PDB file of C-alpha atoms in Angstrom:
ATOM      1  CA  MET W   1      -2.498  27.851 -22.340  1.00  0.00           C
ATOM      2  CA  ALA W   2      -4.050  26.483 -25.358  1.00  0.00           C
ATOM      3  CA  ARG W   3      -1.600  23.668 -25.450  1.00  0.00           C
ATOM      4  CA  VAL W   4      -2.172  23.005 -21.686  1.00  0.00           C
ATOM      5  CA  PHE W   5      -5.989  22.722 -22.251  1.00  0.00           C
ATOM      6  CA  GLU W   6      -5.530  20.533 -25.271  1.00  0.00           C
ATOM      7  CA  ALA W   7      -3.263  18.072 -23.350  1.00  0.00           C
ATOM      8  CA  PHE W   8      -5.764  18.144 -20.445  1.00  0.00           C
ATOM      9  CA  SER W   9      -8.755  17.416 -22.717  1.00  0.00           C
ATOM     10  CA  ARG W  10      -6.999  14.581 -24.492  1.00  0.00           C
ATOM     11  CA  GLY W  11      -6.028  13.037 -21.321  1.00  0.00           C
ATOM     12  CA  PHE W  12      -9.621  13.243 -20.031  1.00  0.00           C
ATOM     13  CA  ARG W  13     -10.790  11.646 -23.260  1.00  0.00           C
ATOM     14  CA  ASP W  14      -8.419   8.770 -22.686  1.00  0.00           C
ATOM     15  CA  LEU W  15      -9.618   8.174 -19.226  1.00  0.00           C
ATOM     16  CA  PHE W  16     -12.638   6.279 -20.583  1.00  0.00           C
ATOM     17  CA  GLN W  17     -10.841   3.845 -22.747  1.00  0.00           C
ATOM     18  CA  PHE W  18     -11.278   0.182 -21.599  1.00  0.00           C
ATOM     19  CA  GLN W  19      -7.487  -0.300 -21.361  1.00  0.00           C
ATOM     20  CA  VAL W  20      -7.113   2.654 -18.913  1.00  0.00           C
ATOM     21  CA  LEU W  21      -9.939   1.731 -16.372  1.00  0.00           C
ATOM     22  CA  TRP W  22      -7.910  -0.813 -14.467  1.00  0.00           C
ATOM     23  CA  ILE W  23      -4.858   1.591 -14.315  1.00  0.00           C
ATOM     24  CA  VAL W  24      -7.375   4.250 -12.976  1.00  0.00           C
ATOM     25  CA  ILE W  25      -8.451   1.889 -10.196  1.00  0.00           C
ATOM     26  CA  TRP W  26      -5.416  -0.012  -8.995  1.00  0.00           C
ATOM     27  CA  PRO W  27      -2.994   2.813  -7.847  1.00  0.00           C
ATOM     28  CA  MET W  28      -5.798   4.348  -5.682  1.00  0.00           C
ATOM     29  CA  LEU W  29      -6.605   0.917  -4.186  1.00  0.00           C
ATOM     30  CA  ALA W  30      -3.034   0.064  -3.452  1.00  0.00           C
ATOM     31  CA  ALA W  31      -2.435   3.575  -1.918  1.00  0.00           C
ATOM     32  CA  SER W  32      -5.583   3.231   0.200  1.00  0.00           C
ATOM     33  CA  LEU W  33      -4.646  -0.217   1.324  1.00  0.00           C
ATOM     34  CA  LEU W  34      -1.106   0.837   2.235  1.00  0.00           C
ATOM     35  CA  TRP W  35      -2.182   3.672   4.375  1.00  0.00           C
ATOM     36  CA  LEU W  36      -5.037   1.761   5.898  1.00  0.00           C
ATOM     37  CA  ILE W  37      -2.598  -0.908   7.003  1.00  0.00           C
ATOM     38  CA  LEU W  38      -0.025   1.806   8.216  1.00  0.00           C
ATOM     39  CA  GLY W  39      -2.817   3.704   9.947  1.00  0.00           C
ATOM     40  CA  VAL W  40      -4.029   0.625  11.941  1.00  0.00           C
ATOM     41  CA  THR W  41      -0.549  -0.576  12.699  1.00  0.00           C
ATOM     42  CA  PHE W  42       0.855   2.736  13.817  1.00  0.00           C
ATOM     43  CA  TRP W  43      -2.449   4.327  15.009  1.00  0.00           C
ATOM     44  CA  SER W  44      -1.043   5.569  18.396  1.00  0.00           C
ATOM     45  CA  THR W  45       2.080   7.091  16.723  1.00  0.00           C
ATOM     46  CA  PHE W  46       0.033   8.980  14.038  1.00  0.00           C
ATOM     47  CA  SER W  47      -2.394  10.155  16.708  1.00  0.00           C
ATOM     48  CA  GLY W  48       0.443  11.571  18.837  1.00  0.00           C
ATOM     49  CA  TRP W  49       1.827  13.353  15.843  1.00  0.00           C
ATOM     50  CA  ILE W  50      -1.597  14.979  15.041  1.00  0.00           C
ATOM     51  CA  ALA W  51      -2.034  15.784  18.889  1.00  0.00           C
ATOM     52  CA  SER W  52       1.322  17.477  18.801  1.00  0.00           C
ATOM     53  CA  GLY W  53       0.398  19.441  15.621  1.00  0.00           C
ATOM     54  CA  LEU W  54      -2.874  20.516  17.022  1.00  0.00           C
ATOM     55  CA  THR W  55      -1.106  21.581  20.252  1.00  0.00           C
ATOM     56  CA  ALA W  56       1.499  23.620  18.340  1.00  0.00           C
ATOM     57  CA  ILE W  57      -1.316  25.666  16.771  1.00  0.00           C
ATOM     58  CA  GLY W  58      -3.329  25.938  19.991  1.00  0.00           C
ATOM     59  CA  ILE W  59      -6.261  23.685  19.080  1.00  0.00           C
ATOM     60  CA  GLN W  60      -5.518  20.709  21.302  1.00  0.00           C
ATOM     61  CA  THR W  61      -5.940  22.799  24.516  1.00  0.00           C
ATOM     62  CA  TRP W  62      -9.106  24.059  23.313  1.00  0.00           C
ATOM     63  CA  LEU W  63     -10.312  20.520  22.469  1.00  0.00           C
ATOM     64  CA  GLU W  64      -9.674  19.393  25.982  1.00  0.00           C
ATOM     65  CA  GLY W  65     -12.220  21.764  27.382  1.00  0.00           C
ATOM     66  CA  VAL W  66     -14.921  21.072  24.815  1.00  0.00           C
ATOM     67  CA  GLU W  67     -18.032  19.408  26.102  1.00  0.00           C
ATOM     68  CA  PRO W  68     -19.656  17.154  25.163  1.00  0.00           C
ATOM     69  CA  ARG W  69     -16.608  14.997  24.704  1.00  0.00           C
ATOM     70  CA  TRP W  70     -17.955  13.439  21.487  1.00  0.00           C
ATOM     71  CA  ILE W  71     -17.586  16.737  19.632  1.00  0.00           C
ATOM     72  CA  ALA W  72     -13.826  16.808  20.535  1.00  0.00           C
ATOM     73  CA  TYR W  73     -13.409  13.169  19.362  1.00  0.00           C
ATOM     74  CA  GLY W  74     -15.268  14.058  16.132  1.00  0.00           C
ATOM     75  CA  ILE W  75     -12.893  16.983  15.432  1.00  0.00           C
ATOM     76  CA  GLN W  76      -9.835  14.757  16.096  1.00  0.00           C
ATOM     77  CA  ALA W  77     -11.299  12.046  13.745  1.00  0.00           C
ATOM     78  CA  VAL W  78     -11.756  14.692  11.019  1.00  0.00           C
ATOM     79  CA  ALA W  79      -8.015  15.620  11.604  1.00  0.00           C
ATOM     80  CA  HIS W  80      -7.062  12.078  10.944  1.00  0.00           C
ATOM     81  CA  LEU W  81      -9.075  11.949   7.774  1.00  0.00           C
ATOM     82  CA  ILE W  82      -7.719  15.219   6.608  1.00  0.00           C
ATOM     83  CA  LEU W  83      -4.244  13.764   6.923  1.00  0.00           C
ATOM     84  CA  PHE W  84      -5.208  10.302   5.608  1.00  0.00           C
ATOM     85  CA  VAL W  85      -6.762  11.630   2.263  1.00  0.00           C
ATOM     86  CA  PRO W  86      -3.731  13.598   0.969  1.00  0.00           C
ATOM     87  CA  LEU W  87      -1.307  10.800   1.927  1.00  0.00           C
ATOM     88  CA  VAL W  88      -3.443   8.406  -0.184  1.00  0.00           C
ATOM     89  CA  PHE W  89      -3.575  10.823  -3.308  1.00  0.00           C
ATOM     90  CA  VAL W  90       0.134  11.610  -3.137  1.00  0.00           C
ATOM     91  CA  THR W  91       0.990   7.893  -2.772  1.00  0.00           C
ATOM     92  CA  ALA W  92      -1.353   7.130  -5.797  1.00  0.00           C
ATOM     93  CA  LEU W  93       0.374   9.827  -7.799  1.00  0.00           C
ATOM     94  CA  VAL W  94       3.703   8.271  -7.140  1.00  0.00           C
ATOM     95  CA  ILE W  95       2.550   4.699  -7.724  1.00  0.00           C
ATOM     96  CA  THR W  96       1.184   5.923 -11.084  1.00  0.00           C
ATOM     97  CA  ALA W  97       4.367   7.782 -12.031  1.00  0.00           C
ATOM     98  CA  LEU W  98       6.652   4.681 -11.113  1.00  0.00           C
ATOM     99  CA  PHE W  99       4.498   1.714 -12.240  1.00  0.00           C
ATOM    100  CA  ALA W 100       1.633   2.738 -14.647  1.00  0.00           C
ATOM    101  CA  MET W 101       3.324   5.305 -16.729  1.00  0.00           C
ATOM    102  CA  SER W 102       4.872   2.741 -19.303  1.00  0.00           C
ATOM    103  CA  ALA W 103       1.420   1.243 -20.074  1.00  0.00           C
ATOM    104  CA  LEU W 104      -0.095   4.616 -20.426  1.00  0.00           C
ATOM    105  CA  ILE W 105       2.779   5.976 -22.675  1.00  0.00           C
ATOM    106  CA  ARG W 106       2.459   2.900 -24.909  1.00  0.00           C
ATOM    107  CA  LEU W 107      -1.261   3.408 -25.333  1.00  0.00           C
ATOM    108  CA  VAL W 108      -0.954   7.154 -26.070  1.00  0.00           C
ATOM    109  CA  ALA W 109       2.196   6.899 -28.333  1.00  0.00           C
ATOM    110  CA  GLN W 110       0.939   4.008 -30.490  1.00  0.00           C
ATOM    111  CA  ARG W 111      -2.332   5.863 -31.279  1.00  0.00           C
ATOM    112  CA  ASP W 112      -1.447   9.565 -31.368  1.00  0.00           C
ATOM    113  CA  TYR W 113       2.339   9.747 -31.759  1.00  0.00           C
ATOM    114  CA  PRO W 114       3.402   6.602 -33.775  1.00  0.00           C
ATOM    115  CA  GLN W 115       6.099   8.609 -35.783  1.00  0.00           C
ATOM    116  CA  LEU W 116       8.172   9.332 -32.654  1.00  0.00           C
ATOM    117  CA  LYS W 117      11.431   7.443 -32.276  1.00  0.00           C
ATOM    118  CA  ARG W 118      12.349   6.259 -28.833  1.00  0.00           C
ATOM    119  CA  GLU W 119      15.659   7.714 -27.579  1.00  0.00           C
ATOM    120  CA  SER W 120      15.197   6.409 -24.006  1.00  0.00           C
ATOM    121  CA  GLY W 121      16.751   9.462 -22.352  1.00  0.00           C
ATOM    122  CA  GLY W 122      15.406   8.282 -18.898  1.00  0.00           C
ATOM    123  CA  GLY W 123      15.259   5.138 -16.910  1.00  0.00           C
ATOM    124  CA  LEU W 124      14.115   3.568 -13.733  1.00  0.00           C
ATOM    125  CA  VAL W 125      16.896   4.925 -11.655  1.00  0.00           C
ATOM    126  CA  GLY W 126      16.163   8.519 -13.095  1.00  0.00           C
ATOM    127  CA  SER W 127      12.514   7.965 -12.440  1.00  0.00           C
ATOM    128  CA  LEU W 128      13.068   6.955  -8.742  1.00  0.00           C
ATOM    129  CA  LEU W 129      15.416   9.797  -8.132  1.00  0.00           C
ATOM    130  CA  ASN W 130      13.079  12.317  -9.746  1.00  0.00           C
ATOM    131  CA  ALA W 131      10.154  10.950  -7.651  1.00  0.00           C
ATOM    132  CA  LEU W 132      12.346  11.290  -4.401  1.00  0.00           C
ATOM    133  CA  ILE W 133      13.212  14.869  -5.217  1.00  0.00           C
ATOM    134  CA  ALA W 134       9.603  15.681  -6.025  1.00  0.00           C
ATOM    135  CA  LEU W 135       8.428  14.179  -2.771  1.00  0.00           C
ATOM    136  CA  GLY W 136      11.158  15.768  -0.708  1.00  0.00           C
ATOM    137  CA  ILE W 137      10.483  19.272  -2.014  1.00  0.00           C
ATOM    138  CA  PHE W 138       6.606  18.697  -1.805  1.00  0.00           C
ATOM    139  CA  VAL W 139       7.077  17.889   1.947  1.00  0.00           C
ATOM    140  CA  ALA W 140       9.459  20.891   2.449  1.00  0.00           C
ATOM    141  CA  ILE W 141       6.998  23.201   0.879  1.00  0.00           C
ATOM    142  CA  TRP W 142       4.198  22.099   3.406  1.00  0.00           C
ATOM    143  CA  ALA W 143       6.642  22.213   6.412  1.00  0.00           C
ATOM    144  CA  ILE W 144       8.109  25.713   5.579  1.00  0.00           C
ATOM    145  CA  THR W 145       4.722  27.179   4.880  1.00  0.00           C
ATOM    146  CA  LEU W 146       2.776  25.897   7.887  1.00  0.00           C
ATOM    147  CA  PRO W 147       2.915  29.229   9.620  1.00  0.00           C
ATOM    148  CA  LEU W 148       1.091  30.746   6.838  1.00  0.00           C
ATOM    149  CA  TRP W 149      -2.056  28.807   7.939  1.00  0.00           C
ATOM    150  CA  LEU W 150      -2.152  30.993  11.018  1.00  0.00           C
ATOM    151  CA  VAL W 151      -2.622  34.111   9.030  1.00  0.00           C
ATOM    152  CA  GLY W 152      -5.151  32.708   6.531  1.00  0.00           C
ATOM    153  CA  ALA W 153      -2.697  32.413   3.564  1.00  0.00           C
ATOM    154  CA  GLY W 154      -2.501  28.669   3.966  1.00  0.00           C
ATOM    155  CA  VAL W 155      -5.496  28.231   1.590  1.00  0.00           C
ATOM    156  CA  ILE W 156      -3.062  28.549  -1.488  1.00  0.00           C
ATOM    157  CA  ILE W 157      -0.509  26.054  -0.163  1.00  0.00           C
ATOM    158  CA  PRO W 158      -2.376  22.915  -1.248  1.00  0.00           C
ATOM    159  CA  PHE W 159      -2.706  24.209  -4.764  1.00  0.00           C
ATOM    160  CA  ALA W 160       0.871  25.458  -5.128  1.00  0.00           C
ATOM    161  CA  ALA W 161       2.304  22.275  -3.587  1.00  0.00           C
ATOM    162  CA  THR W 162       0.193  20.016  -5.841  1.00  0.00           C
ATOM    163  CA  ALA W 163       1.080  21.930  -8.894  1.00  0.00           C
ATOM    164  CA  TYR W 164       4.745  21.562  -8.176  1.00  0.00           C
ATOM    165  CA  LEU W 165       4.383  17.809  -7.321  1.00  0.00           C
ATOM    166  CA  ASN W 166       2.462  17.066 -10.537  1.00  0.00           C
ATOM    167  CA  GLN W 167       4.693  18.866 -12.925  1.00  0.00           C
ATOM    168  CA  ARG W 168       7.875  17.581 -11.272  1.00  0.00           C
ATOM    169  CA  LEU W 169       6.702  13.980 -10.999  1.00  0.00           C
ATOM    170  CA  PHE W 170       5.195  13.465 -14.457  1.00  0.00           C
ATOM    171  CA  ARG W 171       7.257  15.694 -16.814  1.00  0.00           C
ATOM    172  CA  TYR W 172      10.216  13.255 -16.505  1.00  0.00           C
ATOM    173  CA  ASP W 173       8.284   9.987 -16.840  1.00  0.00           C
ATOM    174  CA  ALA W 174       6.115  11.320 -19.706  1.00  0.00           C
ATOM    175  CA  LEU W 175       9.297  11.936 -21.919  1.00  0.00           C
ATOM    176  CA  SER W 176      11.704   9.344 -20.475  1.00  0.00           C
ATOM    177  CA  GLU W 177      11.029   6.627 -23.145  1.00  0.00           C
ATOM    178  CA  HIS W 178      10.960   8.747 -26.256  1.00  0.00           C
ATOM    179  CA  ALA W 179      13.199  11.912 -25.610  1.00  0.00           C
ATOM    180  CA  SER W 180      16.866  12.067 -25.263  1.00  0.00           C
ATOM    181  CA  ARG W 181      18.343  13.732 -22.154  1.00  0.00           C
ATOM    182  CA  ALA W 182      19.156  16.866 -24.108  1.00  0.00           C
ATOM    183  CA  GLU W 183      15.620  16.952 -25.584  1.00  0.00           C
ATOM    184  CA  MET W 184      14.088  16.606 -22.164  1.00  0.00           C
ATOM    185  CA  GLN W 185      15.981  19.398 -20.716  1.00  0.00           C
ATOM    186  CA  ALA W 186      15.203  21.675 -23.724  1.00  0.00           C
ATOM    187  CA  ILE W 187      11.381  20.929 -23.242  1.00  0.00           C
ATOM    188  CA  PHE W 188      11.589  21.370 -19.404  1.00  0.00           C
ATOM    189  CA  SER W 189      13.275  24.705 -19.981  1.00  0.00           C
ATOM    190  CA  ALA W 190      11.253  26.161 -22.852  1.00  0.00           C
ATOM    191  CA  HIS W 191       7.822  25.015 -21.517  1.00  0.00           C
ATOM    192  CA  ARG W 192       8.337  25.660 -17.760  1.00  0.00           C
ATOM    193  CA  PRO W 193       5.373  27.964 -17.328  1.00  0.00           C
ATOM    194  CA  SER W 194       3.035  25.610 -19.354  1.00  0.00           C
ATOM    195  CA  LEU W 195       4.313  22.533 -17.215  1.00  0.00           C
ATOM    196  CA  TRP W 196       3.306  24.505 -14.047  1.00  0.00           C
ATOM    197  CA  GLY W 197      -0.128  25.405 -15.635  1.00  0.00           C
ATOM    198  CA  LEU W 198      -0.757  21.800 -16.430  1.00  0.00           C
ATOM    199  CA  GLY W 199       0.392  20.745 -12.859  1.00  0.00           C
ATOM    200  CA  LEU W 200      -2.095  23.356 -11.410  1.00  0.00           C
ATOM    201  CA  LEU W 201      -4.845  22.219 -13.710  1.00  0.00           C
ATOM    202  CA  THR W 202      -4.450  18.574 -13.038  1.00  0.00           C
ATOM    203  CA  GLY W 203      -3.957  19.319  -9.270  1.00  0.00           C
ATOM    204  CA  LEU W 204      -7.384  21.068  -9.034  1.00  0.00           C
ATOM    205  CA  VAL W 205      -8.995  17.893 -10.024  1.00  0.00           C
ATOM    206  CA  GLN W 206      -7.736  16.382  -6.754  1.00  0.00           C
ATOM    207  CA  PHE W 207      -9.976  18.717  -4.851  1.00  0.00           C
ATOM    208  CA  ILE W 208     -13.129  17.950  -6.722  1.00  0.00           C
ATOM    209  CA  PRO W 209     -15.165  15.064  -4.973  1.00  0.00           C
ATOM    210  CA  PHE W 210     -15.532  11.829  -7.327  1.00  0.00           C
ATOM    211  CA  LEU W 211     -13.222  13.278 -10.110  1.00  0.00           C
ATOM    212  CA  ASN W 212     -10.419  13.179  -7.608  1.00  0.00           C
ATOM    213  CA  LEU W 213     -10.491   9.247  -7.940  1.00  0.00           C
ATOM    214  CA  PHE W 214      -9.344   9.674 -11.444  1.00  0.00           C
ATOM    215  CA  ALA W 215      -6.785  12.494 -10.664  1.00  0.00           C
ATOM    216  CA  PRO W 216      -3.584  10.369 -10.691  1.00  0.00           C
ATOM    217  CA  VAL W 217      -4.190   8.776 -14.124  1.00  0.00           C
ATOM    218  CA  LEU W 218      -5.727  11.929 -15.532  1.00  0.00           C
ATOM    219  CA  ALA W 219      -2.456  13.821 -14.607  1.00  0.00           C
ATOM    220  CA  ALA W 220      -0.377  11.107 -16.150  1.00  0.00           C
ATOM    221  CA  LEU W 221      -2.254  11.152 -19.428  1.00  0.00           C
ATOM    222  CA  ALA W 222      -2.186  14.988 -19.673  1.00  0.00           C
ATOM    223  CA  PHE W 223       1.529  15.193 -19.203  1.00  0.00           C
ATOM    224  CA  ILE W 224       2.166  12.361 -21.667  1.00  0.00           C
ATOM    225  CA  HIS W 225       0.109  14.174 -24.267  1.00  0.00           C
ATOM    226  CA  PHE W 226       1.911  17.532 -23.542  1.00  0.00           C
ATOM    227  CA  GLY W 227       5.271  16.067 -23.464  1.00  0.00           C
ATOM    228  CA  LEU W 228       5.131  14.066 -26.732  1.00  0.00           C
ATOM    229  CA  ALA W 229       3.354  16.760 -28.524  1.00  0.00           C
ATOM    230  CA  ARG W 230       6.209  19.079 -27.509  1.00  0.00           C
ATOM    231  CA  LEU W 231       8.771  16.423 -28.517  1.00  0.00           C
ATOM    232  CA  ALA W 232       7.118  16.060 -31.962  1.00  0.00           C
ATOM    233  CA  GLU W 233       7.323  19.889 -32.501  1.00  0.00           C
ATOM    234  CA  LEU W 234      10.920  19.929 -31.297  1.00  0.00           C
ATOM    235  CA  ARG W 235      11.924  17.380 -33.844  1.00  0.00           C
ATOM    236  CA  ASN W 236       9.807  18.760 -36.578  1.00  0.00           C
ATOM    237  CA  PRO W 237       9.225  22.527 -36.225  1.00  0.00           C
ATOM    238  CA  ALA W 238       7.135  22.458 -39.184  1.00  0.00           C
ATOM    239  CA  ILE W 239       4.068  20.755 -37.354  1.00  0.00           C
ATOM    240  CA  ARG W 240       3.780  23.716 -34.842  1.00  0.00           C
TER     241      ARG W 240
END
């Protein structure tokens, strides 16, 4: 776990560099604008989905009998917000992974890992495929485990799902420019528990007010540091 915390601390340090500030801001702004436009355009559709979900777990029927009515409307508005916020964060994570990683990798590699040769084991197609798989399994985790909310076990679902999404989404892109495919697979296999640990640690930040605004880029930076450090060790075991 020492390596996990080291990567996290280095990523947190890099957040406050001038070159990183814009990268911190624009994915979150883009994700918020995207879902604001979609929310306004498809408001009735989204509201219908939420009502169906509330009906499925027995809350909608209760809401219809709540007086005064503004309390019921307030609860429904909170339900919309609860759906909107995670969608924004997940979208910001994907935007960061697909469009901001190259700039972050360049910044970190030039300063901290200048000796690493670029083997380009990944690419845009691989990154897109990895993102689609990560999102698909992330959604499946939520869908399959929804019944657990009814028995109180649902509290662990957001943390487990976020840990999976972070480690699956960023581990590939963090190494895609410098590692060969064989090196990437070797690191993923040898450091699977640490990758999950880093995914959980960076995921926890998403549940802390204010800090969650930095969560996508912090996760990216932490995984870049972890991945490139493990790649340097793989190529030169003497530095461990």
